[in-house]
Tab-separated table of C-alpha atoms in Angstrom:
chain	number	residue	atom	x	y	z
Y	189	UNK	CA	-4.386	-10.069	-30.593
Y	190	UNK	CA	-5.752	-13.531	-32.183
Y	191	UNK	CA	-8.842	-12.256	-32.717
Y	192	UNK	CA	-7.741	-9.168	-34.425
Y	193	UNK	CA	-5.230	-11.469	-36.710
Y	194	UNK	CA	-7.991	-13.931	-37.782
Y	195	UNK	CA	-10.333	-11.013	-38.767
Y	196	UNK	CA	-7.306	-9.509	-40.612
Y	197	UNK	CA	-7.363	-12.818	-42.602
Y	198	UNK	CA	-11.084	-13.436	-42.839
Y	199	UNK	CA	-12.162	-10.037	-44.172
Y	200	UNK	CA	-8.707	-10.025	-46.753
Y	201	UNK	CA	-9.980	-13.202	-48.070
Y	202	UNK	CA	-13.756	-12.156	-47.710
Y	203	UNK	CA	-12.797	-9.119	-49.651
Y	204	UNK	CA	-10.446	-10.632	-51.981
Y	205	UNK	CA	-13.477	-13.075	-53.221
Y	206	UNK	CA	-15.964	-10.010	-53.354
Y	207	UNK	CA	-13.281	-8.066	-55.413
Y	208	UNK	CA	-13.031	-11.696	-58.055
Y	209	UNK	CA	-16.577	-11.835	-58.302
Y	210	UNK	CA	-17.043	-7.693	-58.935
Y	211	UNK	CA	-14.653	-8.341	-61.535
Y	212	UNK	CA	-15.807	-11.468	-62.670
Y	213	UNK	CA	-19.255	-9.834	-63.298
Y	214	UNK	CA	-18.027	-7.295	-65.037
Y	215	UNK	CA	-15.040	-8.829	-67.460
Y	216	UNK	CA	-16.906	-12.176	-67.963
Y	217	UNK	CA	-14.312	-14.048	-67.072
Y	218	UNK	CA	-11.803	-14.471	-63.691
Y	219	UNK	CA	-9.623	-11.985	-62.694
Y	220	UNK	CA	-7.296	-12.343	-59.934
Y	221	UNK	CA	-7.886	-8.697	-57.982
Y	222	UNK	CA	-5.345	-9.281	-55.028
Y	223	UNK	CA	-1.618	-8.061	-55.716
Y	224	UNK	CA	-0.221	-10.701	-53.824
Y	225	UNK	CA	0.363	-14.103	-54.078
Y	226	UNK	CA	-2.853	-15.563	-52.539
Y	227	UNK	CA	-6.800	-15.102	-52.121
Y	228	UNK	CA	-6.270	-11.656	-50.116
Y	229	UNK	CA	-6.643	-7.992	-50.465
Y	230	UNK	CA	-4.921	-6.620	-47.286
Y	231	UNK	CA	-7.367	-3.417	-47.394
Y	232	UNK	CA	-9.989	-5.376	-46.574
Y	233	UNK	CA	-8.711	-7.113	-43.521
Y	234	UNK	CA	-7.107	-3.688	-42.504
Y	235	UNK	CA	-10.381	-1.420	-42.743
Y	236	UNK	CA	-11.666	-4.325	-40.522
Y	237	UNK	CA	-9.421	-4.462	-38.006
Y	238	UNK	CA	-8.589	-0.528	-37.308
Y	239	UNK	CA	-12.971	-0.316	-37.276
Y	240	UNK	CA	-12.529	-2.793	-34.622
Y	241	UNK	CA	-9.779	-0.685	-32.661
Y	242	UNK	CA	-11.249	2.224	-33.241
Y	243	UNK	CA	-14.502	2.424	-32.876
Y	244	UNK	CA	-14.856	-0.593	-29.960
Y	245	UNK	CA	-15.654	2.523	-27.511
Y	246	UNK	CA	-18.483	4.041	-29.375
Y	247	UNK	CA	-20.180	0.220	-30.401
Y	248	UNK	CA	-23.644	1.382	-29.131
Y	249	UNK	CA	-23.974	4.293	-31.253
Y	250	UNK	CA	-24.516	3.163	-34.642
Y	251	UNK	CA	-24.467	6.267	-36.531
Y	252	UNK	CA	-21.080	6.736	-35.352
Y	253	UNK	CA	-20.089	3.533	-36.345
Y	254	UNK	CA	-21.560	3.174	-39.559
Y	255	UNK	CA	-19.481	6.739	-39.983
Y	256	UNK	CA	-16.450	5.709	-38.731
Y	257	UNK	CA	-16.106	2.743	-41.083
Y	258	UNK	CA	-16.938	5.146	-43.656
Y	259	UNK	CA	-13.919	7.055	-43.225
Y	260	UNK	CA	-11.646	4.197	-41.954
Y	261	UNK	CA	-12.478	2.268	-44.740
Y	262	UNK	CA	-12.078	5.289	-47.308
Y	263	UNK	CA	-8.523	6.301	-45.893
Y	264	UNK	CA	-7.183	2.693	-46.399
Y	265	UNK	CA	-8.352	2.207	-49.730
Y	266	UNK	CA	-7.038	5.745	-50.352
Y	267	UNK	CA	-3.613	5.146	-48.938
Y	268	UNK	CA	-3.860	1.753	-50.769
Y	269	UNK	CA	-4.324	3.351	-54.052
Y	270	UNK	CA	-1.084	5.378	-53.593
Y	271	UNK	CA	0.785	2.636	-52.125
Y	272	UNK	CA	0.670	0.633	-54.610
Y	273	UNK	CA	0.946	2.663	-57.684
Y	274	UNK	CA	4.373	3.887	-55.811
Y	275	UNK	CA	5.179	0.212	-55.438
Y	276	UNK	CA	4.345	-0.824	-58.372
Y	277	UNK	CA	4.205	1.917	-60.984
Y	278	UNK	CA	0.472	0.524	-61.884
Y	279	UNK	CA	-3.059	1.944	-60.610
Y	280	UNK	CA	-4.825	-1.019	-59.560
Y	281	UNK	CA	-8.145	0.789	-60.089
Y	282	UNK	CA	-9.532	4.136	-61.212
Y	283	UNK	CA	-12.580	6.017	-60.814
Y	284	UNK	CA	-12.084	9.049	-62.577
Y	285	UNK	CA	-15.420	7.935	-64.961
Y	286	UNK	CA	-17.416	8.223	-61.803
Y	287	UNK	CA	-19.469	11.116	-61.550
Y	288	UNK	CA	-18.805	11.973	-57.774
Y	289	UNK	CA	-14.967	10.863	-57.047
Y	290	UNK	CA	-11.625	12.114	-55.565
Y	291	UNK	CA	-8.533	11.822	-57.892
Y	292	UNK	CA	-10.240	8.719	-59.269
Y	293	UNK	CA	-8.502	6.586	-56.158
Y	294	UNK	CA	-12.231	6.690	-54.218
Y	295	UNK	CA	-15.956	7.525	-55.317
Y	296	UNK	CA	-19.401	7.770	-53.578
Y	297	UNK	CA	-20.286	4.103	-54.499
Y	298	UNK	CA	-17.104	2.945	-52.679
Y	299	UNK	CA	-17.223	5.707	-49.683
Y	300	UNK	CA	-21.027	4.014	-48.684
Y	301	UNK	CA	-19.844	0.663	-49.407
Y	302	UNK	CA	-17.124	0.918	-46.392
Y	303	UNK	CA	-20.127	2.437	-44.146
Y	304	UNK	CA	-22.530	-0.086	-45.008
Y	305	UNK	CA	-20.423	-3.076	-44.815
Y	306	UNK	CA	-18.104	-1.943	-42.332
Y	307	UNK	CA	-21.322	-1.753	-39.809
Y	308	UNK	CA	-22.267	-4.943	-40.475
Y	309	UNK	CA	-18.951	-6.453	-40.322
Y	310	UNK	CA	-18.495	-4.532	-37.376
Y	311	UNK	CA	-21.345	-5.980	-35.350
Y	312	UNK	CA	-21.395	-9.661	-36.587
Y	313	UNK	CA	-18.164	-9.168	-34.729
Y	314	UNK	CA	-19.244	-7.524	-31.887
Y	315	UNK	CA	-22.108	-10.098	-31.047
């Protein structure tokens, strides 16, 4: 259970400074992209963990893997999305200018970005 807790906190900060710097690109300036108070975006450290759970059984097959964190990854930041407009009444991004994209809470770009980083996350932590 430790281990599982300090990758939840690792991969929200990890993800919470990937989401500043996206942003930061972008804008030209900083922008704070977690919702709490803090350097974290939960989704992150959740994807994580639940890859970890998940797919610990299948770790040798890396087509699987890279697969499963595709759609782990895609189902929290989908759930996210909905969350927190609920919670908040705000959508805390939108790709509905994306050409391939589902109700503008998920696109292509961020579908293979869960695969591709998910694997590597995924065995840096397996090793």
């Amino acid at each position: 259970m430790y281990g599982l807790t300090m990758i939840f906190i690792v991969y929200s900060f990890v993800g919470w400074v990937f989401e500043v710097i996206r942003a930061a690109t972008k804008e030209k300036r900083f922008i704070n992209k977690g919702f709490l108070s803090g350097a974290v975006c939960p989704r992150y450290g959740l994807s994580m963990v639940l890859s970890m759970i998940i797919l610990s059984q299948v770790r040798e097959d890396y087509v699987l893997v890279f697969f499963g964190c595709m759609v782990i990854g895609t189902v929290v930041e989908y759930l996210s999305s909905v969350i927190l407009e609920k919670v908040t009444g705000s959508k805390w991004w939108d790709y509905t200018e994306s050409a391939i994209q589902f109700k503008g809470r998920v696109n292509l770009a961020t579908v293979m970005f869960w695969g591709i980083a998910g694997t590597i996350c995924f065995y840096i932590n397996h090793t």
